[in-house]
CSV table of C-alpha atoms and ligand atoms in Angstrom, one decimal:
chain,number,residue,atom,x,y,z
A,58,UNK,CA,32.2,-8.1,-12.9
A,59,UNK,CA,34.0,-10.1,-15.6
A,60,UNK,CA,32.7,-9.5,-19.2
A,61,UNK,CA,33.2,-10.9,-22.5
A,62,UNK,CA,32.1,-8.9,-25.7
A,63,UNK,CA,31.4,-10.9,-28.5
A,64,UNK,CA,29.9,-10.1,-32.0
A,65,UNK,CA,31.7,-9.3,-35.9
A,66,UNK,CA,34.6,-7.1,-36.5
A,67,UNK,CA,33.1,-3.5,-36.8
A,68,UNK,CA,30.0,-4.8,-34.6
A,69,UNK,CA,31.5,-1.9,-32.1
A,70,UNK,CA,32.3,-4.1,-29.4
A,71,UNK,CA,35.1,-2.4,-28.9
A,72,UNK,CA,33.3,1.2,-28.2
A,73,UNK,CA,30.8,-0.6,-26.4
A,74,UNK,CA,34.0,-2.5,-24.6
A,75,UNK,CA,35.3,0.9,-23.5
A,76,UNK,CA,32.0,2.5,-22.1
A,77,UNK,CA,31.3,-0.5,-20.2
A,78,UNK,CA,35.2,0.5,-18.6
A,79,UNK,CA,34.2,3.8,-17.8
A,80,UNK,CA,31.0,3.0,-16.3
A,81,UNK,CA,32.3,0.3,-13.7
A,82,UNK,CA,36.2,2.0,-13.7
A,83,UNK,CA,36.8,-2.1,-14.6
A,84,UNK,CA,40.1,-2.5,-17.1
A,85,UNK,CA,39.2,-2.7,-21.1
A,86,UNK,CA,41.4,-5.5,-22.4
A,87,UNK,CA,41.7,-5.5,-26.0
A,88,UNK,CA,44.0,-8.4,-27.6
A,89,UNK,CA,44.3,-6.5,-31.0
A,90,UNK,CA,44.9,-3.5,-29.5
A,91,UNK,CA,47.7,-5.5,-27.5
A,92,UNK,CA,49.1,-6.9,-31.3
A,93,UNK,CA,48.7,-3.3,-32.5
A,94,UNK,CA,51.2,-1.6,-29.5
A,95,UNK,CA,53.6,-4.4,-30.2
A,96,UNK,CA,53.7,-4.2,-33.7
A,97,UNK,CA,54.5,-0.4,-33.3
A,98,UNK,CA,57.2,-0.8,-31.0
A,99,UNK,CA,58.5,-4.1,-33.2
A,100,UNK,CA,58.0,-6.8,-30.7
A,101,UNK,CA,58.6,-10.5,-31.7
A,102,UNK,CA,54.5,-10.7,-30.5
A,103,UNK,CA,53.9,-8.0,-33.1
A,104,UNK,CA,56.1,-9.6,-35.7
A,105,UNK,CA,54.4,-12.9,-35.4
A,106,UNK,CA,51.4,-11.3,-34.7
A,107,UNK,CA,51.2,-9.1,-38.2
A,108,UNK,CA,51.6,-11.9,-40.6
A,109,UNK,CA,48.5,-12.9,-39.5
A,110,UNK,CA,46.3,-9.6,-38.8
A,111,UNK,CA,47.6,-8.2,-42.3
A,112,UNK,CA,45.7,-11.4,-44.1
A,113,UNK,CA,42.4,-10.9,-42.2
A,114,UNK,CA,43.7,-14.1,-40.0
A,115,UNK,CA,43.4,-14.9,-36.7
A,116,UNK,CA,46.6,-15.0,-34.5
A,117,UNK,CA,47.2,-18.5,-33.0
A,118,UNK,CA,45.7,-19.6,-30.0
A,119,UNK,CA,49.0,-19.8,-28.5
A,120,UNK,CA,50.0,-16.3,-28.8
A,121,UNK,CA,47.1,-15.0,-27.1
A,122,UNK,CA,45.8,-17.3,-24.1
A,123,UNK,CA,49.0,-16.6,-22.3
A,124,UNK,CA,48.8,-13.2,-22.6
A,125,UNK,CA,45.6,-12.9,-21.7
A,126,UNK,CA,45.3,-14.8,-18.6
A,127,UNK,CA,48.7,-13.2,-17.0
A,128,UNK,CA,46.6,-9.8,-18.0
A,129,UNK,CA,43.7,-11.0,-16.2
A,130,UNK,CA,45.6,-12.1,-13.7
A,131,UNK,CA,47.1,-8.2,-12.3
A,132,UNK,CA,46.2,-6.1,-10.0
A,133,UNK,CA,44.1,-3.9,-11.7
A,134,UNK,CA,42.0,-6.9,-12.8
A,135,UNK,CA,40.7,-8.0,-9.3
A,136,UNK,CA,37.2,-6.3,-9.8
A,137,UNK,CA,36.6,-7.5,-13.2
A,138,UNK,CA,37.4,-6.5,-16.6
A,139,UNK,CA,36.2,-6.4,-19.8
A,140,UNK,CA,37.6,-8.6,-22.4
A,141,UNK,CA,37.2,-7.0,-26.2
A,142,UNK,CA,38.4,-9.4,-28.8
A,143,UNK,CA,38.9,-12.6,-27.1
A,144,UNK,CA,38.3,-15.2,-26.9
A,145,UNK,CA,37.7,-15.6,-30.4
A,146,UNK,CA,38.1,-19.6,-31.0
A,147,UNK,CA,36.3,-22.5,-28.5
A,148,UNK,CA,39.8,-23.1,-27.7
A,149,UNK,CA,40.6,-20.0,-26.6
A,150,UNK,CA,37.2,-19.7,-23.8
A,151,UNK,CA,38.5,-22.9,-23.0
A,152,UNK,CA,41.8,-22.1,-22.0
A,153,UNK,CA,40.6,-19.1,-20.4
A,154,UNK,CA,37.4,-20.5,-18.1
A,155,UNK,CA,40.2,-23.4,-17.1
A,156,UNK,CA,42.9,-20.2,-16.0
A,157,UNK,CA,39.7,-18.9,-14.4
A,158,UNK,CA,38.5,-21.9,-12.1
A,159,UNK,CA,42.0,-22.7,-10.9
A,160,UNK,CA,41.5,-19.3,-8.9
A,161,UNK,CA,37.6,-20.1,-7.9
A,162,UNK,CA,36.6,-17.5,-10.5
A,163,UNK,CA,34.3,-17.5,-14.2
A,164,UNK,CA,33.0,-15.1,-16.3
A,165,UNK,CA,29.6,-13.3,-15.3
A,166,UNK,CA,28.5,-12.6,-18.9
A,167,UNK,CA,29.0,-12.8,-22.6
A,168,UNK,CA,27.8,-9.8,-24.2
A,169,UNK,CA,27.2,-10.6,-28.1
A,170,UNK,CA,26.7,-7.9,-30.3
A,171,UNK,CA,24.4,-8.7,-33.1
A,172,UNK,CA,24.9,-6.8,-36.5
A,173,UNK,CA,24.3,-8.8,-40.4
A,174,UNK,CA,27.1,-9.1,-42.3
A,175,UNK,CA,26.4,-6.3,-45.5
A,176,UNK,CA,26.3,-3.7,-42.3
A,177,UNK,CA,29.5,-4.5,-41.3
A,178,UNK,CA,30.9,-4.1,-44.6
A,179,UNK,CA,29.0,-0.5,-44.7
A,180,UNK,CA,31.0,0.1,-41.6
A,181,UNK,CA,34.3,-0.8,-42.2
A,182,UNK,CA,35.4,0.7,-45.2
A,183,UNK,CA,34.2,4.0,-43.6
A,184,UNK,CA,36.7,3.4,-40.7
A,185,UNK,CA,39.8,5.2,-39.9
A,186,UNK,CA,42.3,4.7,-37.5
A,187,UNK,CA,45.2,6.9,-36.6
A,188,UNK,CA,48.6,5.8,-37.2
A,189,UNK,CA,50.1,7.5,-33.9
A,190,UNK,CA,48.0,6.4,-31.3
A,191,UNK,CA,45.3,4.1,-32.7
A,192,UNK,CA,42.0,5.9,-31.8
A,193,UNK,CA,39.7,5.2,-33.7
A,194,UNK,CA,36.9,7.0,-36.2
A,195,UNK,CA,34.1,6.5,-38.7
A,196,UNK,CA,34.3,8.9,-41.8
A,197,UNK,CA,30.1,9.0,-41.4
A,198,UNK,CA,29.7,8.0,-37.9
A,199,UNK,CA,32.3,9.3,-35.8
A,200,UNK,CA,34.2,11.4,-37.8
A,201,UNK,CA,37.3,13.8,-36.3
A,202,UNK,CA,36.9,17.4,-36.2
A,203,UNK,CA,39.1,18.0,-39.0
A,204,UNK,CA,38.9,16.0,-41.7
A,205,UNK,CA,42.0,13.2,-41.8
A,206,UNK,CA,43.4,14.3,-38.4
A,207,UNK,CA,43.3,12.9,-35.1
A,208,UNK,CA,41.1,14.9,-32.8
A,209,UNK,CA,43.1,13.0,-29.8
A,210,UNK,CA,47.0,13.6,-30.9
A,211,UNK,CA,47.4,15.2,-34.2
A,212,UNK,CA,48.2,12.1,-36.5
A,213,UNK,CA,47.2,10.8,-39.6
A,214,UNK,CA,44.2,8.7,-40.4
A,215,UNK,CA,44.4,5.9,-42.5
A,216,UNK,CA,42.5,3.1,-43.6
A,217,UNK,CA,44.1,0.0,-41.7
A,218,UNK,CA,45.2,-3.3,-43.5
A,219,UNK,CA,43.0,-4.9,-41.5
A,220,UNK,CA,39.6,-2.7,-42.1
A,221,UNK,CA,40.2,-3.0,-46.5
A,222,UNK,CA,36.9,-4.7,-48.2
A,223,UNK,CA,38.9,-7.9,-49.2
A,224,UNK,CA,40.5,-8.3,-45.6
A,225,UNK,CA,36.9,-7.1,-43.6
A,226,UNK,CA,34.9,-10.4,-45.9
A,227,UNK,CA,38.0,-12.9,-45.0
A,228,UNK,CA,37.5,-11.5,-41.3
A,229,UNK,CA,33.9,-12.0,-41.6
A,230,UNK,CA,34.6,-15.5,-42.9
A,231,UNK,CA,36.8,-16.4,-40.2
A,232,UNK,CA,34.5,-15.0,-37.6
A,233,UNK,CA,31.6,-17.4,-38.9
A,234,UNK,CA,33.5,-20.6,-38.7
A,235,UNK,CA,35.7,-19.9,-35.8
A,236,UNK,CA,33.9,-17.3,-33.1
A,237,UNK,CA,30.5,-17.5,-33.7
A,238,UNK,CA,30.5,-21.3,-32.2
A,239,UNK,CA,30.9,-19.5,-29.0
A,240,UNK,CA,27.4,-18.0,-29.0
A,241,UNK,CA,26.5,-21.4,-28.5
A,242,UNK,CA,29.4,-22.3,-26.0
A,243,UNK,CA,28.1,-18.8,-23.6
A,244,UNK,CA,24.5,-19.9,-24.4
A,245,UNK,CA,25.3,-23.1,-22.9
A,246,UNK,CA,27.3,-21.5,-19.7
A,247,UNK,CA,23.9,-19.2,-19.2
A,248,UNK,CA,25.7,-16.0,-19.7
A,249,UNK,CA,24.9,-14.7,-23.0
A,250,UNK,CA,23.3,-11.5,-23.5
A,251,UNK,CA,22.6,-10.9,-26.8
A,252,UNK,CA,22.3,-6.8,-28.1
A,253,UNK,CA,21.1,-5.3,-31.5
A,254,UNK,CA,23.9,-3.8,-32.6
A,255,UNK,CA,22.6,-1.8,-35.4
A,256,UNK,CA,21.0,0.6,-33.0
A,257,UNK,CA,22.2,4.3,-32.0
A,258,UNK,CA,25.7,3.6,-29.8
A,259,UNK,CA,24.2,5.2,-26.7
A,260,UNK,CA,21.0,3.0,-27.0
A,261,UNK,CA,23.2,0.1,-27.3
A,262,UNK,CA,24.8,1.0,-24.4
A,263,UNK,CA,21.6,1.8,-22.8
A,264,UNK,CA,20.3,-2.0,-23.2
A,265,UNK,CA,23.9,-3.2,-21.6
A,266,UNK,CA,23.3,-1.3,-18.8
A,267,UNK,CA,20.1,-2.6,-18.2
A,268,UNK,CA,21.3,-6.1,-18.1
A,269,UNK,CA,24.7,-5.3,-16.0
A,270,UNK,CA,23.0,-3.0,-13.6
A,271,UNK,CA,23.2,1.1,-12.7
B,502,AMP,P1,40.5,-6.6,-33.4
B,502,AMP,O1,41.0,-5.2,-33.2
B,502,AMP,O2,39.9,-7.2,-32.1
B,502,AMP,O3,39.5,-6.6,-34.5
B,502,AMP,O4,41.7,-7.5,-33.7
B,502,AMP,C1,42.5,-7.3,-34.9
B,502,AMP,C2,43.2,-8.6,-35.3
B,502,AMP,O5,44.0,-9.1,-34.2
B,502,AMP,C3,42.3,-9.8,-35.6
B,502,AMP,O6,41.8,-9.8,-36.9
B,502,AMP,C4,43.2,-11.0,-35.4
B,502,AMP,O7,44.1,-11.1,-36.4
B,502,AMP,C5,44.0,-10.5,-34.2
B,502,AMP,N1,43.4,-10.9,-32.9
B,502,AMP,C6,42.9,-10.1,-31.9
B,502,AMP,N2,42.4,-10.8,-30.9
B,502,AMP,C7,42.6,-12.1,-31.2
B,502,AMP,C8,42.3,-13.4,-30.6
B,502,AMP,N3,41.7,-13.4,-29.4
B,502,AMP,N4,42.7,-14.5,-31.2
B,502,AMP,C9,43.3,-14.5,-32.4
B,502,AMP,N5,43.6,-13.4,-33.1
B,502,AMP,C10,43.3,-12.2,-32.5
């Protein structure tokens, strides 16, 4: 089962990303969690990539389709996988459903996310994420058992770059005029699925489930 999540950053495609994982034991690929390891271990991908991410931006095209179709392209990747974060420009589902039919393959479904905008900004600025290993938490809805500390390793939370007010409206911006158009693009490949995302998490999850199968 091959599946795209789409929506807004802070829709919570990503949580939704990850129990869709579990539940099949499919790989959860997230491109900015790929940016985030290499800008902590100072790659040249995370250099490039952080001038970018910092200023709400999206990363070039070219920096991402090639890492994403070799990812796609493992092992662990032959039952399907869950992309989280990409694609994020027509381009990019281009370049990816081209990789795909080379080996016989295409996606089975888009799964979009659907939260308004003023939400999102709600969200955001309540986010945390911890600067050791990246989990992240909500100060109202998922906060850690202690306040300001990772309940996974210990670290310190912060507020990332990326999640401030001025950054989350440039990202919403950007998401408008550059991933949005693939609603359309998935609508027209007849594998959208389209969620309200301002539900409960599990009942999110719930409505997934009843789409992908037990
Ligand atoms: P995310 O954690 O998915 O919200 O991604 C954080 C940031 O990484 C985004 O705001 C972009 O700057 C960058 N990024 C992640 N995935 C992509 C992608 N598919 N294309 C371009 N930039 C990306």
């Amino acid at each position: 089962m091959k599946i795209i999540m789409l929506g807004a950053p802070g829709a919570g495609k990503g949580t939704q990303a990850k129990k869709i994982a579990a539940k099949y034991d499919i790989p959860h690929i997230s491109t900015g969690d790929i940016f985030r390891a290499n800008i902590k271990s100072g790659t040249d991908l995370g250099k490039k990539a952080k001038t970018f991410m910092d200023q709400g931006l999206l990363v070039p095209d070219e920096l991402v389709v090639d890492l994403v179709v070799d990812r796609v392209g493992q092992d662990d990747c032959s039952k399907g996988y869950v992309l989280d974060g990409f694609p994020r420009t027509i381009p990019q589902a281009e370049a990816l459903d081209a990789a795909l039919a080379k080996v016989d393959q295409k996606m089975d479904y888009a799964i979009n996310v659907e939260v308004p905008d003023e939400n999102i900004i709600q969200r955001m600025s309540g986010r945390r994420a911890c600067v050791d290993c990246g989990a992240t938490y909500h100060i109202v809805y998922a906060p850690t058992k202690k306040e300001g500390i990772c309940d996974n390793c210990g670290g310190s939370l912060i507020l990332r770059d990326d999640d401030k007010p001025e950054t989350v409206q440039k990202r919403l911006g950007v998401y408008h005029e550059q991933t949005q158009p693939l609603i359309e693009y998935y609508t027209d490949k007849n594998i959208l699925v389209e969620v309200d995302g301002t539900i409960d998490i599990n009942d999110v999850f719930t409505e997934i489930v009843k789409v992908l199968g037990e």
